[in-house]
Coordinates of C-alpha atoms in Angstrom, one line a residue:
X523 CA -33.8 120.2 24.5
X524 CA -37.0 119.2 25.4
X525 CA -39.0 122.0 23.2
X526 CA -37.0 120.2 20.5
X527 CA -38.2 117.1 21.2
X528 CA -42.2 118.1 21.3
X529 CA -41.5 119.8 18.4
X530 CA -41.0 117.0 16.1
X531 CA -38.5 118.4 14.0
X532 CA -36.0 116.0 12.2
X533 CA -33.4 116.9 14.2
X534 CA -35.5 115.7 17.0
X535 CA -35.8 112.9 15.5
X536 CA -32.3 111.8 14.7
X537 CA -31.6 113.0 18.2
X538 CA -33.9 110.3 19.7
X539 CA -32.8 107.4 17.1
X540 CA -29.8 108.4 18.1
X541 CA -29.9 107.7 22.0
X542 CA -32.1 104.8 21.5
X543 CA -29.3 103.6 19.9
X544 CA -26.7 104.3 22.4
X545 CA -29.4 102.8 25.6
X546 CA -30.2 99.8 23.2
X547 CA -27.9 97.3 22.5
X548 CA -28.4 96.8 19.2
X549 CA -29.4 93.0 18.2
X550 CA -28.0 91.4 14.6
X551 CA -31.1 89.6 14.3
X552 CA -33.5 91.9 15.5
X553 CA -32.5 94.3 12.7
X554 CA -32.4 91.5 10.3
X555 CA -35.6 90.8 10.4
X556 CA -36.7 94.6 10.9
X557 CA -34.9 94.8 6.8
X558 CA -36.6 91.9 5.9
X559 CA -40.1 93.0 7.0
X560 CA -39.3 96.4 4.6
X561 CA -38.6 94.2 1.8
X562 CA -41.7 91.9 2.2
X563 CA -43.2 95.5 2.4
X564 CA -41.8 96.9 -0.8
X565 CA -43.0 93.5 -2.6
X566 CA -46.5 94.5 -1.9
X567 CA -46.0 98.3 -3.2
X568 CA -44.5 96.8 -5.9
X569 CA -47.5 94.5 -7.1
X570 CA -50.2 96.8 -5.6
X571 CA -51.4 97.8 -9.3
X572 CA -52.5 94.2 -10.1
X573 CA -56.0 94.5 -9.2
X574 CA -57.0 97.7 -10.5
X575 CA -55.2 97.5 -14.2
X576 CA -57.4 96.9 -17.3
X577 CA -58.5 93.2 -18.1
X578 CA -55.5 90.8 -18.7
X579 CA -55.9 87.6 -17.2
X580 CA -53.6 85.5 -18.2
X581 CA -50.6 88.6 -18.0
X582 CA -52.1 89.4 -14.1
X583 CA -52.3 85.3 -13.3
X584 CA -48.2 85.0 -14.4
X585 CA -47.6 88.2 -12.6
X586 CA -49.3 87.2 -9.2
X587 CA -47.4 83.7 -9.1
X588 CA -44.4 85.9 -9.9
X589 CA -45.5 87.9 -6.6
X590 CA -45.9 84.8 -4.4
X591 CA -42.4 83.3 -5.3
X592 CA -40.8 86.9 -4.5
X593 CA -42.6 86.8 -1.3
X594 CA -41.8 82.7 -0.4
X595 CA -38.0 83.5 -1.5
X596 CA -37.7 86.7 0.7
X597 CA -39.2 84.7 3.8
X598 CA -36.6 82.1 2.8
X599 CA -33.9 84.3 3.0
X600 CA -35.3 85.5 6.6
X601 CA -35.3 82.8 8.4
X602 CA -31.7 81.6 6.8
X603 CA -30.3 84.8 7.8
X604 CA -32.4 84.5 11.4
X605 CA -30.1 81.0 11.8
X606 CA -27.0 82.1 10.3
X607 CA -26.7 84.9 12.5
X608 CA -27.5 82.8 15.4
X609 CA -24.1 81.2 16.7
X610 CA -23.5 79.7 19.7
X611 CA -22.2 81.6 21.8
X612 CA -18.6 81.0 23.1
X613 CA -16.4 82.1 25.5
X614 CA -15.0 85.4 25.2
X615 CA -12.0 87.4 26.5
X616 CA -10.7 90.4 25.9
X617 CA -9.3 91.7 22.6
X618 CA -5.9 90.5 23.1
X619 CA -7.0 87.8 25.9
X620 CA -6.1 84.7 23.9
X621 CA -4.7 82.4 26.5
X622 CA -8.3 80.8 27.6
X623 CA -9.5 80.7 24.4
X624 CA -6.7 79.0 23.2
X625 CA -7.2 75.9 25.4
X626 CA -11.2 75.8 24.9
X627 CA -10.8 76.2 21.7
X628 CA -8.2 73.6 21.0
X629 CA -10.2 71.2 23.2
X630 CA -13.3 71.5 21.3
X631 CA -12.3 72.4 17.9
X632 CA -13.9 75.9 18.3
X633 CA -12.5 78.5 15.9
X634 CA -12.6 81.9 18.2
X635 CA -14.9 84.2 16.9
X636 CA -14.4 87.9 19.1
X637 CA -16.7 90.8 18.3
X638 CA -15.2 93.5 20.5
X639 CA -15.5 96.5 18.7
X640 CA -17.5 95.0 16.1
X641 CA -20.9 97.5 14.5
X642 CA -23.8 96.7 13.4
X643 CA -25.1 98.7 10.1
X644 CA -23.4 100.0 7.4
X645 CA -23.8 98.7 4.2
X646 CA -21.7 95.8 4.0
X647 CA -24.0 94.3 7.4
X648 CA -27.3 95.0 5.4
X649 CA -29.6 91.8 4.2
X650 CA -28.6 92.1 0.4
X651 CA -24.6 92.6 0.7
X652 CA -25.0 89.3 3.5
X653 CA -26.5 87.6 1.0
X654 CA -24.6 88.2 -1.9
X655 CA -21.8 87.9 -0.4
X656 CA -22.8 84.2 1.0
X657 CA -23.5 83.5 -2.9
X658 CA -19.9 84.6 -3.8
X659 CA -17.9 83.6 -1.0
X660 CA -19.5 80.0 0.3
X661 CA -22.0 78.7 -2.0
X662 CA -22.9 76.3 -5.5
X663 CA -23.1 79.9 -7.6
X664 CA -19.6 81.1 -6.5
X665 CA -18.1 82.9 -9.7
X666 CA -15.3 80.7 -10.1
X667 CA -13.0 83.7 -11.6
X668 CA -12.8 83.8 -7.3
X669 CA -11.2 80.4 -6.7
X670 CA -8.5 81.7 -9.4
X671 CA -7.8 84.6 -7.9
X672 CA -7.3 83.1 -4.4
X673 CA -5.2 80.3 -5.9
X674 CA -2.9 83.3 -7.5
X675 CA -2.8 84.9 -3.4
X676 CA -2.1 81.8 -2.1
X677 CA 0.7 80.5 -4.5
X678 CA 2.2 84.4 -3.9
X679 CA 2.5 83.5 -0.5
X680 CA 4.1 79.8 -0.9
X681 CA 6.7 81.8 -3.6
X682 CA 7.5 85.1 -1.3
X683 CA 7.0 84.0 2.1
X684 CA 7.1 80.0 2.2
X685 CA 10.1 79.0 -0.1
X686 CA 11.9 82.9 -0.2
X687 CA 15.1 83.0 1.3
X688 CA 14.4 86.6 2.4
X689 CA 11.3 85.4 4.6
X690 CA 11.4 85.6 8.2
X691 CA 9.9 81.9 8.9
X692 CA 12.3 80.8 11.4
X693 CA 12.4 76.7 12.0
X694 CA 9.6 75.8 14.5
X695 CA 7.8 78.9 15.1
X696 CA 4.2 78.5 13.5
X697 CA 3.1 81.3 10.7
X698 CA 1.4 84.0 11.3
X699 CA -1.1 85.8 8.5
X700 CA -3.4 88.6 8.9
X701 CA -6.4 89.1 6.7
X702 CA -7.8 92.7 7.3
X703 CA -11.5 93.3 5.9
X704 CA -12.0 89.5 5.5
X705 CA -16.1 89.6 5.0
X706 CA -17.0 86.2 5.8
X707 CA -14.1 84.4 5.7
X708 CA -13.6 82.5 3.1
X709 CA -9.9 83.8 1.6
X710 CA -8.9 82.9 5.6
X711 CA -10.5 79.3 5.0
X712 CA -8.9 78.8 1.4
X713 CA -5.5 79.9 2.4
X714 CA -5.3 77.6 6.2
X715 CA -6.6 74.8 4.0
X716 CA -3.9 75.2 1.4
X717 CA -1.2 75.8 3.7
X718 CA -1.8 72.9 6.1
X719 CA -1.2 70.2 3.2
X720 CA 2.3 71.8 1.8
X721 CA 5.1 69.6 2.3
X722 CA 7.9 72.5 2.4
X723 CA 6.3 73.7 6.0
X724 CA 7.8 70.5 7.3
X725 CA 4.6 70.4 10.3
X726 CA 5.1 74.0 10.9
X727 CA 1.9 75.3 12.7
X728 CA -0.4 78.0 10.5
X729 CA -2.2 80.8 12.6
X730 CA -4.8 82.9 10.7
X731 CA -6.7 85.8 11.8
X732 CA -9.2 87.2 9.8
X733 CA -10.3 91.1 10.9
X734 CA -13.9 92.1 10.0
X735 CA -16.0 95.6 11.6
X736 CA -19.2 94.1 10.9
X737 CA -21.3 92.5 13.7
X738 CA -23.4 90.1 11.3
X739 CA -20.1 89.0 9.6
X740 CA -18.4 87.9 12.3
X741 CA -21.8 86.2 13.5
X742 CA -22.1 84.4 10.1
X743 CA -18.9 83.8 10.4
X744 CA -19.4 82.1 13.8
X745 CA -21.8 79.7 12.6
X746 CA -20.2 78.7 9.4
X747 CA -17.0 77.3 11.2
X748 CA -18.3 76.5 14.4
X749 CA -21.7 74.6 12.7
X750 CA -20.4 71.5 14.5
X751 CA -21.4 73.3 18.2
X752 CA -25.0 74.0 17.3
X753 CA -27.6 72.8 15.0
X754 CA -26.8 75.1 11.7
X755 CA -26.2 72.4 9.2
X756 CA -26.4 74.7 5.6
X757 CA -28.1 77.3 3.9
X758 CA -30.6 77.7 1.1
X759 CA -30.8 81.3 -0.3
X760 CA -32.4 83.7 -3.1
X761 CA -29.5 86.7 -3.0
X762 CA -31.5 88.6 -5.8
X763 CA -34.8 88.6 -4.4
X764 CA -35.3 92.1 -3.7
X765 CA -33.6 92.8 -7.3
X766 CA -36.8 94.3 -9.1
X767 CA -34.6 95.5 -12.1
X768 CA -32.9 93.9 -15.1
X769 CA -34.6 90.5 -14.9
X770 CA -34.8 88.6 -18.2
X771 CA -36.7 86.2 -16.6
X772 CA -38.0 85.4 -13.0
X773 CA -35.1 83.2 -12.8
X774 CA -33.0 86.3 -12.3
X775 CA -34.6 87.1 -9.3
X776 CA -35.7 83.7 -8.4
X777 CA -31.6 82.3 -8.2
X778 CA -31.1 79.9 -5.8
X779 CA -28.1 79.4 -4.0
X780 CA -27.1 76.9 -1.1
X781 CA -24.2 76.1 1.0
X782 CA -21.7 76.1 3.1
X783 CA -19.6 75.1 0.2
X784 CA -16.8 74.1 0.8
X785 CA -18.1 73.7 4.7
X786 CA -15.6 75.3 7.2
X787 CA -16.3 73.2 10.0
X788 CA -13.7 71.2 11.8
X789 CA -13.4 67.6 10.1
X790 CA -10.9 65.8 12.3
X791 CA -9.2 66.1 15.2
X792 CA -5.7 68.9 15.7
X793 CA -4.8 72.5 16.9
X794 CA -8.4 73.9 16.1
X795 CA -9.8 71.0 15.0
X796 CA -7.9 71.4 11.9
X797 CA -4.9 69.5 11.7
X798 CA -1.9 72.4 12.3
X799 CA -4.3 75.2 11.4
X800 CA -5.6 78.2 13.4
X801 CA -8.1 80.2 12.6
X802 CA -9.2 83.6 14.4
X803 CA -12.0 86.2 13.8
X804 CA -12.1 89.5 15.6
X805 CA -13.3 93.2 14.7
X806 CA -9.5 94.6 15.5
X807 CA -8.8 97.5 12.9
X808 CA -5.0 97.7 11.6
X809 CA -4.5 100.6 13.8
X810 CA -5.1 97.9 16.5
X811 CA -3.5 95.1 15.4
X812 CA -0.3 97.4 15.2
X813 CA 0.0 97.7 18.6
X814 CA 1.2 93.9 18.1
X815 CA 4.5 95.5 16.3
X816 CA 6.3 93.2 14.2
X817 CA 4.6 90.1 14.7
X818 CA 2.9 89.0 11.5
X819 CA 4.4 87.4 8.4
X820 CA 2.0 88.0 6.0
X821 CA -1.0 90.9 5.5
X822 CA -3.2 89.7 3.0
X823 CA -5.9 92.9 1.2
X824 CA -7.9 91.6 -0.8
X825 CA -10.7 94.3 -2.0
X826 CA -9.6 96.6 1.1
X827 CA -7.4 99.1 0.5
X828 CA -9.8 101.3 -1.1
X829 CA -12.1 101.1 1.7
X830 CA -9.4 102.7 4.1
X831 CA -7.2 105.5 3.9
X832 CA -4.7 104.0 1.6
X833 CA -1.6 106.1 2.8
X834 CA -2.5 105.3 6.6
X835 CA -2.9 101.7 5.8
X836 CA 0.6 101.1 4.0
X837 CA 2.2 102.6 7.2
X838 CA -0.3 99.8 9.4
X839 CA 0.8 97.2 7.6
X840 CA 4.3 97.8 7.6
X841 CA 4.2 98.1 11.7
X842 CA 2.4 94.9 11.6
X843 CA 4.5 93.1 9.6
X844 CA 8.4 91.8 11.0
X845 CA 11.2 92.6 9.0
X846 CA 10.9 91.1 5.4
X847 CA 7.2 90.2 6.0
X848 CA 5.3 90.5 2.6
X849 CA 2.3 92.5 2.0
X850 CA -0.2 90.6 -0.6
X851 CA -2.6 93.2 -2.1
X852 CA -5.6 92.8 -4.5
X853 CA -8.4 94.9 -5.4
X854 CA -9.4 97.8 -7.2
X855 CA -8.7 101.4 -7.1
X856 CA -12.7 102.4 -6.3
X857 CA -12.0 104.8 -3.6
X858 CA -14.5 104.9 -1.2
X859 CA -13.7 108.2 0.7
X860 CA -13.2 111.4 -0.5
X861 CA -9.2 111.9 -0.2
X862 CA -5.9 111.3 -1.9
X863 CA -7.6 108.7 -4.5
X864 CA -3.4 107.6 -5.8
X865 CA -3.5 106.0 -9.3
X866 CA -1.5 102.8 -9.2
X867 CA 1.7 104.5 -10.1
X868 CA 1.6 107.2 -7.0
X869 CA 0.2 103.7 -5.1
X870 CA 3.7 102.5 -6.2
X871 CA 5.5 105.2 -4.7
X872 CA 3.7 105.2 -1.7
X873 CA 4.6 101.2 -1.0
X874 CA 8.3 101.7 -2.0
X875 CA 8.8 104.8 0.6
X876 CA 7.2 103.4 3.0
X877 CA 9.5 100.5 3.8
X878 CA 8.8 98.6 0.9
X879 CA 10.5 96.8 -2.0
X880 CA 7.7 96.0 -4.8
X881 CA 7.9 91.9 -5.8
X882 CA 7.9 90.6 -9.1
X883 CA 5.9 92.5 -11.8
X884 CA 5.0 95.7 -9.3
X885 CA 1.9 97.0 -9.5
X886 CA -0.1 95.0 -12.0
X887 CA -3.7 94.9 -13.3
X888 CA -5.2 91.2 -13.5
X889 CA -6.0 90.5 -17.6
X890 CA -9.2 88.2 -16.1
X891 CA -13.1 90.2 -15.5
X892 CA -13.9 89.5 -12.3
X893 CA -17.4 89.3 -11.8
X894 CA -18.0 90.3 -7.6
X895 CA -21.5 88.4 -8.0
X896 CA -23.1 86.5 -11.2
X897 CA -26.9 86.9 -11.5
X898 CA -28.5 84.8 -14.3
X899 CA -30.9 86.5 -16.7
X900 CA -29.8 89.8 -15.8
X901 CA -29.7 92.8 -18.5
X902 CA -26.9 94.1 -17.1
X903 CA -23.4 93.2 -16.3
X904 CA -23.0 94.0 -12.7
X905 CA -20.0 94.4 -10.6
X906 CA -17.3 93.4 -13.0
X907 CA -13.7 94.7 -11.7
X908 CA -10.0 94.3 -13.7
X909 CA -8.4 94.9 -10.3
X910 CA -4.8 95.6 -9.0
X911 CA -2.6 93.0 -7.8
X912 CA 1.0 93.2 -6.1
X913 CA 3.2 91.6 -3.6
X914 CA 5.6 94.0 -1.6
X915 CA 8.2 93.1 1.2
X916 CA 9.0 95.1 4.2
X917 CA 12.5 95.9 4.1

């Protein structure tokens, strides 16, 4: 091993990444910043040619203002970043260890927040997906095609689950809803809120627990709904700084964004500090939250089930779920994984022999675009899904 090591090979290489990762805790910040110092990096490679290109004042003046705004919105989106994924920190448990939470949390309107098992990198934690996703999800450039779509989730679960005679809401027990893969929470927020003002749950309590892998989502999380424990207030943003491509004008790139909007934190006094609504974040995957057989009234996907093994999921949910619990699914077919990729008919056919019987319309496709972000000035269309929708019912 050590001849490996003093030879410098790559393998060596990964091999000592490797256990400095293991012996390191890994820190969210930390490697925040560490991404945001490669991007300020990469602006400078970018404009390096300035100086030494033929004569053009006035085209080399524009273009270095355009550098220094680059630069000044990166370093904005590092320290918001640096503060969002910052929380206080709050007593922990275990991954099932509720009981102690409960009561702190009720006392002081703290919405539990556990990262056992959570993981920093991947993808969805890096700099750019955070911040694109705080521009979707909480702030004043939300594509609003989103607030339709989670008004369509929301009213499937008043119709199937709320005012169904086939639901499994029993008179004085409180709801419980599961959100797998819930990013940074803000289909968790938009249902509890709905929820708590219906008049057909006659005061019935609402329990919500979103499930997310991702350290930094579950620390942004943190901050956005416990803001009232610490000195986070809101967020001002630039999610297409390090965009280099496709911008009509520096506006593109230059998009400012700030939140929290609508802001999650508690506003008056109740189970959570909101009024007859819970709300939970952990990192347990489905496999996990099975072990809790037949406990859940609702699973709501919502741009998951392509993420997972889709034939190992359907069989998760329907453990999680008590008998004629429904399943609310949304998203597209954009199989992550190399696999069984089912079209939405075989998708059909897996639901319906796993335990399900298929609401409504089935398997449908949404007739609406929806945009995942909206950049202004772009020359391209970005991220524009028709996805899947469908409400199912375990039998």
């Amino acid at each position: 091993m050590a001849s490996i090591i003093r030879s410098g090979s790559a393998a060596a290489r990964v091999w000592a990444a490797w256990m400095r990762s293991a012996l390191r805790p890994k820190d969210a910040v930390a490697a925040s910043v560490y991404e945001s110092e490669q991007h300020l990096e990469s602006v400078e490679r970018e404009f390096q040619d300035l100086d030494s290109i033929r004569p053009m004042p006035k085209f080399t003046k524009a273009m270095k203002l355009y550098r220094n705004q680059v630069r000044d919105a990166q370093f904005q989106n590092m320290e918001s970043l640096q503060l969002l994924l910052s929380p206080t920190e709050q007593p922990r448990g275990t991954i099932f260890g509720w009981k102690e939470e409960d009561e702190f949390a009720e006392k002081n309107f703290i919405t539990r927040v556990n990262y056992f098992g959570s993981h920093l990198g991947g993808t969805y934690g890096s700099n750019d997906n955070l911040l694109s996703h705080l521009s979707k999800d909480w702030s004043d450039i939300r594509p609003k095609q989103w607030d339709t779509l989670h008004e369509k989730i929301i009213s499937t679960i008043k119709t199937s689950l709320i005012s169904s005679s086939d639901s499994p809401l029993q008179s004085g027990e409180p709801i419980s809803i599961v959100v797998p893969g819930c990013g940074l929470g803000r289909l968790v927020y938009d249902i509890g809120e709905s929820l708590k003002s219906d008049s057909e749950l006659n005061q019935m309590s609402v329990y919500i627990h979103g499930t997310e892998a991702s350290t930094a989502c579950l620390k942004i999380i943190d901050s956005l709904f416990n803001a009232h424990t610490q000195e986070f207030n809101e967020f001002s943003i630039h999610p297409f700084a390090t965009q280099r491509k496709n911008n009509l004008s520096p506006s593109s790139r230059l998009a400012y964004a700030k939140g929290p909007l609508p802001n999650p934190k508690p506003q008056s006094e109740g189970l959570g500090g909101r009024s007859g609504v819970d709300y939970s974040f952990s990192a347990m995957t489905l496999d996990e939250l099975k072990q809790l057989e037949e406990t859940t009234d609702c699973v709501v996907t919502c741009f998951f089930l392509d993420c997972t093994d889709a034939v190992e999921t359907i069989k998760d949910i329907f453990d999680c779920l008590r008998p004629g619990g429904v399943w609310i699914n949304c998203g597209p077919l954009a199989y992550h994984d190399w696999g069984l990729s089912p079209t939405s008919k075989e998708l059909a056919l897996a639901v319906e022999e796993s335990g399900f019987e298929l609401l409504d319309n089935g398997i449908h496709q949404l007739e609406e675009d929806l945009p995942y972000f909206e950049r202004p000035d772009s020359t391209l269309v970005e991220q524009t899904w028709k996805p899947i929708f469908f409400a199912a019912r375990r039998q």
